[in-house]
Amino acid sequence: MQQQQQHDIHEEKILILDFGSQYTQLIARRVREHKVYCEIHPYNLSLERIQAFRPQGVILSGGPSSTYGSSAPHVDKGVFELNIPILGICYGMQEIAEQLGGTVGHSEQREFGMASLNSLTDDPLWAGLDFPEQVWMSHGDKVLSMPEGFSAIGETENAAIAAFSNPQRKAWGLQFHPEVVHTTPGRQVLKNFLYSICDCHGLWNMHSFIETTIAEVRAQVGSGKVILGLSGGVDSSVAAMLLHKAIGDQLTCIFVNNGVLRQSEAEDVQEMYGRHFNMDLRYVDASQSFLKLLAGVTDPEKKRKIIGNEFIRVFEDEAHSIEGVDFLAQGTLYPDVIESVSFKGPSAVIKSHHNVGGLPEHMKLKLVEPLRELFKDEVREVGRELGLPSEVVDRQPFPGPGLAIRVIGEITEARLHILRQADAIFIEEIRNAGLYNEIWQAFAVLIPVKTVGVMGDERTYEKVIALRAVNSVDGMTADWVRMPYDLLGRIANRIINEVRGVNRVVYDISSKPPGTIEWE
Ligand code: XMP
């Protein structure tokens, strides 16, 4: 039974070979939206591993290189002899051309942005399209001549070969990006590739994922004991729920209060998981030990290190008090495990991100990572299927070091208290305005500066709160939210009136880059 279910959702798979495009992850998400499982691997995956993966189809991603450059990345040519459908996108199309005997060259007219695509012939990829169609281009190179057996199936003003195919060889190439929303027929084109050309049926859905994963976890864990660091964020919450469903009280969750949580966060998490879902939840109030270590520390990276290390120490301590633990569960997601040439965004280097639940290696625990195949939107769907409420599954991201990197400079109880109140007002008003789920992240920051104000007849000399609200797709880039003025006004008024010690509120209108989302 277990084997059968596992077989089902992974029966049809698409392999995405990554040449370093910023859109590779998007291709994977689009494929999964069509309910087909896929994985991203580096472009140089060995032919042996490609075959072992047994893909129903292969997609070659875009990439920043030129196929004719001396250090150009190339796929193992054997992939073209496997009789598996191949779709090349942008660089991927040029790679097909280059490898099979066509020519690629620099395009006189570089094409960035929208273009109008016309079809040159009927093709299974074009089923259901209504030409001319709007497509999104981003390239400096193009296919100048096609390999033998290929014919152009689409053109734009600047590209006579905007799409080509060779159905005998089961190869298709698109100069445009079907995965970006600006390509109007993008979804349909990918669907045609997956369903008509690769013969997929759409077996990947979160309901079956849950069933399969529960069976897998039971098989992996047996009668063993599992611990999990619950932060209250989406990933650890969904991982906890899934494991709880699979192994019940063989799971113990540990929730550490690190002293830099938001208002009523510790109580909310205990209420929700302990009482509401009846999980074995150990609450560890380590706030004093964290705050002691953080006293006088102003450097953001030092704050992160202290919190990361102390978390591991406290977590380990607590874990030792539970007898016979064999496994450590983590809410690791697919983007964290993609072994790839892209996605190494600059923030990884600019700030060291210590995620709650980092593995203390010497504990010698085996890992259980039930979400490692999933993208964030899929994790949310799993959470909803498991009955978690919207407050949890639609939660905005919250950094592991918590308010420590939002109290700029020195962290004291008094400053945390001010920030907590201001932050709670900000979030409450955003929720009341119905904007919470529209915003990637919204939070308050306490600036260690005093400014002069007047309240009643009194001169005040108090602190400044900055409000930050950004929209983002993955946290790598972000734009500030154009919040209604009335709402901003109401929030500022409430904070100044209700939070003692604050007499000024400012709104952060920096984008990322060059700013980052957090202030520290
Ligand atoms: P930045 O500030 O780098 O943030 O633009 C990007 C995203 O990462 C979150 N962030 C962190 N998350 N530990 C975390 O777990 C950290 O040290 C950390 N620093 C930033 C930030 O909230 C945003 O979602």
XYZ file of C-alpha atoms in Angstrom, residues 45-404:
360
model
C 24.082 16.166 -14.142
C 25.606 12.956 -15.443
C 23.775 10.998 -18.092
C 23.638 8.094 -15.692
C 21.807 10.172 -13.101
C 19.506 11.646 -15.730
C 18.503 8.134 -16.746
C 18.179 6.964 -13.168
C 15.777 9.851 -12.498
C 13.507 8.439 -15.217
C 11.976 11.759 -16.245
C 8.889 12.002 -18.382
C 10.437 15.108 -19.925
C 13.470 17.365 -19.560
C 13.449 21.156 -19.463
C 16.667 23.047 -20.144
C 16.516 26.385 -18.328
C 17.726 29.783 -19.406
C 21.064 31.114 -18.257
C 23.346 34.129 -18.409
C 26.082 32.585 -20.636
C 26.514 32.344 -24.408
C 26.467 28.790 -25.749
C 29.467 29.540 -28.009
C 31.686 30.942 -25.222
C 34.741 28.847 -24.296
C 33.524 28.377 -20.731
C 29.885 27.879 -21.716
C 27.959 25.352 -19.625
C 26.821 22.314 -21.633
C 24.502 19.439 -20.935
C 25.676 15.873 -21.604
C 24.909 15.444 -25.291
C 23.601 11.954 -24.609
C 20.415 13.498 -23.235
C 19.306 14.110 -26.820
C 19.507 10.407 -27.609
C 17.271 9.196 -24.774
C 14.043 9.603 -26.708
C 12.644 11.726 -23.869
C 10.855 14.988 -24.754
C 13.048 18.053 -24.249
C 12.025 21.667 -23.946
C 14.744 24.310 -24.113
C 13.936 27.766 -22.802
C 16.064 30.734 -23.953
C 19.652 29.527 -23.278
C 18.170 26.030 -23.247
C 16.902 26.506 -26.792
C 20.266 27.826 -27.910
C 21.919 24.834 -26.242
C 19.754 22.451 -28.277
C 20.715 24.334 -31.453
C 24.422 24.447 -30.627
C 24.682 20.798 -29.573
C 22.789 19.378 -32.522
C 24.609 21.294 -35.259
C 22.818 24.623 -35.589
C 24.400 28.028 -34.947
C 23.851 30.601 -32.235
C 25.099 34.148 -32.429
C 24.867 37.555 -30.951
C 21.599 39.224 -31.759
C 21.860 42.674 -33.366
C 18.597 43.620 -31.766
C 18.705 42.487 -28.192
C 15.218 41.724 -27.031
C 14.164 42.501 -23.484
C 10.552 42.703 -22.488
C 7.363 42.113 -24.396
C 7.212 40.813 -27.934
C 4.440 39.664 -30.155
C 4.663 36.020 -31.167
C 3.213 34.637 -34.383
C 2.967 30.975 -35.199
C 4.536 29.661 -38.386
C 2.941 26.253 -38.260
C 0.657 24.064 -36.193
C 2.460 22.430 -33.325
C 1.292 20.501 -30.254
C 2.914 23.230 -28.155
C 0.551 25.812 -29.657
C -2.723 23.993 -28.913
C -5.302 26.429 -27.531
C -3.269 29.562 -28.344
C -4.691 32.522 -30.172
C -1.984 34.269 -32.198
C -0.511 36.850 -32.085
C 0.332 36.178 -28.445
C 2.269 38.350 -26.026
C 5.504 36.754 -24.845
C 8.346 37.914 -22.636
C 11.882 37.926 -23.995
C 15.191 38.444 -22.259
C 18.144 37.602 -24.464
C 21.186 38.930 -26.254
C 21.825 35.778 -28.317
C 19.598 33.937 -30.716
C 19.477 30.866 -32.914
C 20.796 31.852 -36.354
C 20.457 28.508 -38.072
C 18.643 25.382 -36.945
C 20.031 21.877 -36.722
C 18.889 19.425 -39.360
C 15.332 18.234 -38.959
C 14.200 21.304 -36.981
C 11.772 23.888 -38.226
C 10.766 27.283 -36.921
C 7.316 27.225 -35.370
C 7.113 30.814 -34.142
C 8.564 34.242 -34.914
C 8.674 37.707 -33.425
C 9.696 40.976 -35.052
C 13.310 40.571 -33.927
C 13.624 36.814 -33.962
C 12.824 34.814 -37.077
C 13.313 31.640 -35.011
C 11.524 32.520 -31.766
C 10.480 28.873 -31.333
C 11.483 25.669 -33.087
C 10.715 21.997 -32.940
C 11.717 18.607 -34.191
C 8.938 16.206 -33.197
C 10.924 13.165 -34.440
C 13.663 14.009 -31.989
C 11.065 15.109 -29.422
C 12.825 18.459 -29.043
C 11.256 21.896 -28.666
C 12.863 25.282 -28.098
C 11.449 28.627 -26.998
C 13.380 31.870 -27.150
C 10.820 33.466 -24.824
C 10.103 32.626 -21.180
C 6.822 30.720 -20.725
C 7.345 30.651 -16.945
C 6.977 34.408 -16.367
C 3.515 35.894 -15.979
C 4.095 38.465 -18.740
C 3.980 35.652 -21.288
C 0.204 35.491 -21.657
C 0.006 31.934 -23.046
C 2.866 30.683 -20.822
C 0.720 28.423 -18.669
C -0.940 26.860 -21.684
C 2.378 26.290 -23.480
C 3.825 24.507 -20.455
C 0.634 22.537 -20.040
C 0.822 21.440 -23.666
C 4.400 20.319 -23.163
C 3.594 18.411 -19.966
C 0.295 16.854 -20.914
C 0.348 16.406 -24.708
C 4.041 15.985 -25.377
C 5.293 14.308 -22.171
C 2.028 12.483 -21.582
C 1.721 13.486 -17.918
C -1.581 13.166 -16.085
C -1.203 15.482 -13.099
C -0.666 13.091 -10.189
C 1.078 15.531 -7.874
C -1.321 17.032 -5.370
C -1.028 17.879 -1.705
C -3.632 15.417 -0.552
C -1.680 12.490 -1.984
C 1.542 14.106 -0.818
C 0.279 14.010 2.769
C -0.717 10.358 2.534
C 2.548 9.341 0.945
C 4.617 11.328 3.429
C 2.785 9.940 6.438
C 3.523 6.427 5.210
C 7.166 7.331 4.559
C 7.632 8.942 7.967
C 6.118 5.912 9.699
C 8.432 3.639 7.769
C 11.483 5.778 8.548
C 10.778 6.377 12.223
C 9.296 3.044 13.253
C 8.796 3.190 16.979
C 11.539 5.826 17.420
C 11.173 9.211 19.055
C 11.360 12.474 17.166
C 12.043 16.003 18.391
C 11.307 19.174 16.499
C 12.067 22.831 17.201
C 8.755 24.599 16.764
C 9.081 28.305 16.053
C 5.454 28.992 15.254
C 6.396 29.900 11.667
C 4.753 28.195 8.695
C 7.433 25.601 7.961
C 7.995 24.201 11.430
C 4.253 24.323 12.140
C 3.315 22.343 9.063
C 6.160 19.883 9.658
C 4.925 19.417 13.234
C 1.324 18.856 12.157
C 2.299 16.380 9.493
C 4.523 14.427 11.883
C 1.907 14.550 14.603
C -0.565 13.028 12.207
C 1.945 10.351 11.238
C 3.394 9.356 14.605
C 1.277 11.055 17.289
C 3.034 11.294 20.628
C 6.280 9.793 19.364
C 6.818 13.442 18.423
C 7.905 16.027 20.973
C 8.042 19.653 19.943
C 10.323 22.084 21.707
C 9.461 25.732 21.695
C 12.172 28.039 22.960
C 11.343 31.505 24.174
C 14.523 33.386 23.251
C 13.405 36.660 24.808
C 13.099 38.393 21.438
C 9.670 37.154 20.403
C 6.759 39.376 19.482
C 3.892 40.347 21.740
C 2.040 37.302 23.166
C 3.854 34.990 20.727
C 4.941 32.493 23.388
C 1.398 32.193 24.776
C -0.162 31.928 21.306
C 2.100 29.076 20.227
C 1.460 27.109 23.421
C -2.256 27.662 23.178
C -2.414 26.629 19.568
C -0.290 23.480 19.528
C -0.438 22.276 23.093
C -4.062 22.860 23.899
C -5.714 23.055 20.500
C -3.871 20.246 18.691
C -2.910 18.265 21.749
C 0.744 17.936 20.822
C 3.486 17.090 23.275
C 4.933 20.588 23.406
C 7.769 21.498 25.756
C 7.949 25.182 26.448
C 11.372 26.428 27.482
C 11.545 29.969 28.728
C 15.195 30.794 28.144
C 14.564 34.500 27.642
C 16.761 35.554 30.566
C 19.798 33.602 29.381
C 19.464 34.988 25.844
C 19.016 38.561 27.047
C 21.986 38.273 29.377
C 24.202 37.185 26.499
C 22.832 39.930 24.278
C 23.337 42.702 26.833
C 25.531 45.465 25.456
C 25.861 43.807 22.021
C 25.145 46.144 19.107
C 26.726 44.391 16.122
C 24.003 42.629 14.062
C 26.158 39.660 13.122
C 27.200 39.151 16.747
C 23.546 39.207 17.750
C 22.800 36.515 15.174
C 25.675 34.321 16.322
C 24.749 34.601 19.978
C 21.135 33.714 19.297
C 22.031 30.852 16.946
C 24.491 29.290 19.383
C 22.359 29.763 22.460
C 19.375 28.272 20.678
C 21.353 25.140 19.922
C 22.548 24.921 23.528
C 19.065 25.315 25.013
C 17.486 22.992 22.471
C 20.084 20.338 23.121
C 19.668 20.625 26.858
C 15.946 20.108 26.555
C 16.355 17.254 24.095
C 18.641 15.444 26.547
C 15.881 15.513 29.118
C 13.712 13.432 26.795
C 14.690 9.819 26.848
C 15.597 7.788 23.780
C 15.372 10.421 21.066
C 16.527 9.092 17.685
C 15.421 11.690 15.177
C 15.503 15.425 14.700
C 12.769 16.803 12.467
C 13.235 19.987 10.482
C 10.976 22.040 8.255
C 13.554 22.213 5.460
C 12.019 23.243 2.130
C 12.969 22.430 -1.446
C 14.648 25.777 -2.234
C 17.119 25.044 0.609
C 18.172 21.717 -0.843
C 18.350 22.520 -4.546
C 21.842 21.710 -5.585
C 22.170 24.332 -8.199
C 24.103 27.057 -9.923
C 21.508 29.737 -9.350
C 19.649 30.975 -6.259
C 22.780 31.803 -4.348
C 21.307 35.221 -3.680
C 23.413 37.953 -2.136
C 21.544 37.989 1.178
C 23.102 34.673 2.139
C 26.439 36.438 2.192
C 25.353 39.842 3.443
C 23.657 38.458 6.542
C 24.308 35.090 8.093
C 20.866 33.589 8.444
C 20.595 31.319 11.423
C 17.388 29.463 11.119
C 15.727 28.122 14.197
C 16.265 24.392 14.319
C 19.853 24.378 13.014
C 21.239 20.900 13.519
C 23.614 20.332 16.428
C 25.796 17.819 14.612
C 27.324 16.036 17.567
C 23.858 15.063 18.786
C 24.038 12.237 16.257
C 20.355 12.353 15.510
C 18.984 11.168 12.223
C 17.108 13.758 10.207
C 13.440 13.722 9.320
C 12.589 16.384 6.752
C 9.029 15.800 5.579
C 8.823 19.040 3.562
C 12.084 18.860 1.649
C 10.340 18.301 -1.667
C 8.028 21.284 -1.323
C 7.948 24.925 -2.299
C 6.528 27.411 0.185
C 3.141 27.709 -1.513
C 2.845 23.913 -1.426
C 3.705 23.900 2.293
C 0.853 26.342 2.870
C -1.507 24.109 0.938
C -0.430 21.109 3.023
C -1.015 23.170 6.171
C -4.525 24.059 5.047
C -5.266 20.406 4.195
C -4.107 19.465 7.691
C -6.495 21.941 9.266
C -4.095 24.670 10.369
C -5.834 28.039 10.522
C -4.997 30.977 8.272
C -3.151 32.780 11.122
C -0.544 30.058 10.832
C -0.408 29.114 7.160
C -0.574 32.671 5.883
C 1.877 34.000 8.433
C 4.438 36.484 7.230
C 8.059 35.368 7.584
C 9.763 36.218 10.875
C 13.552 35.995 11.211
C 15.163 33.509 13.603
C 16.946 36.298 15.549
C 13.537 37.909 16.018
C 13.242 41.355 17.492
C 16.959 41.390 18.291
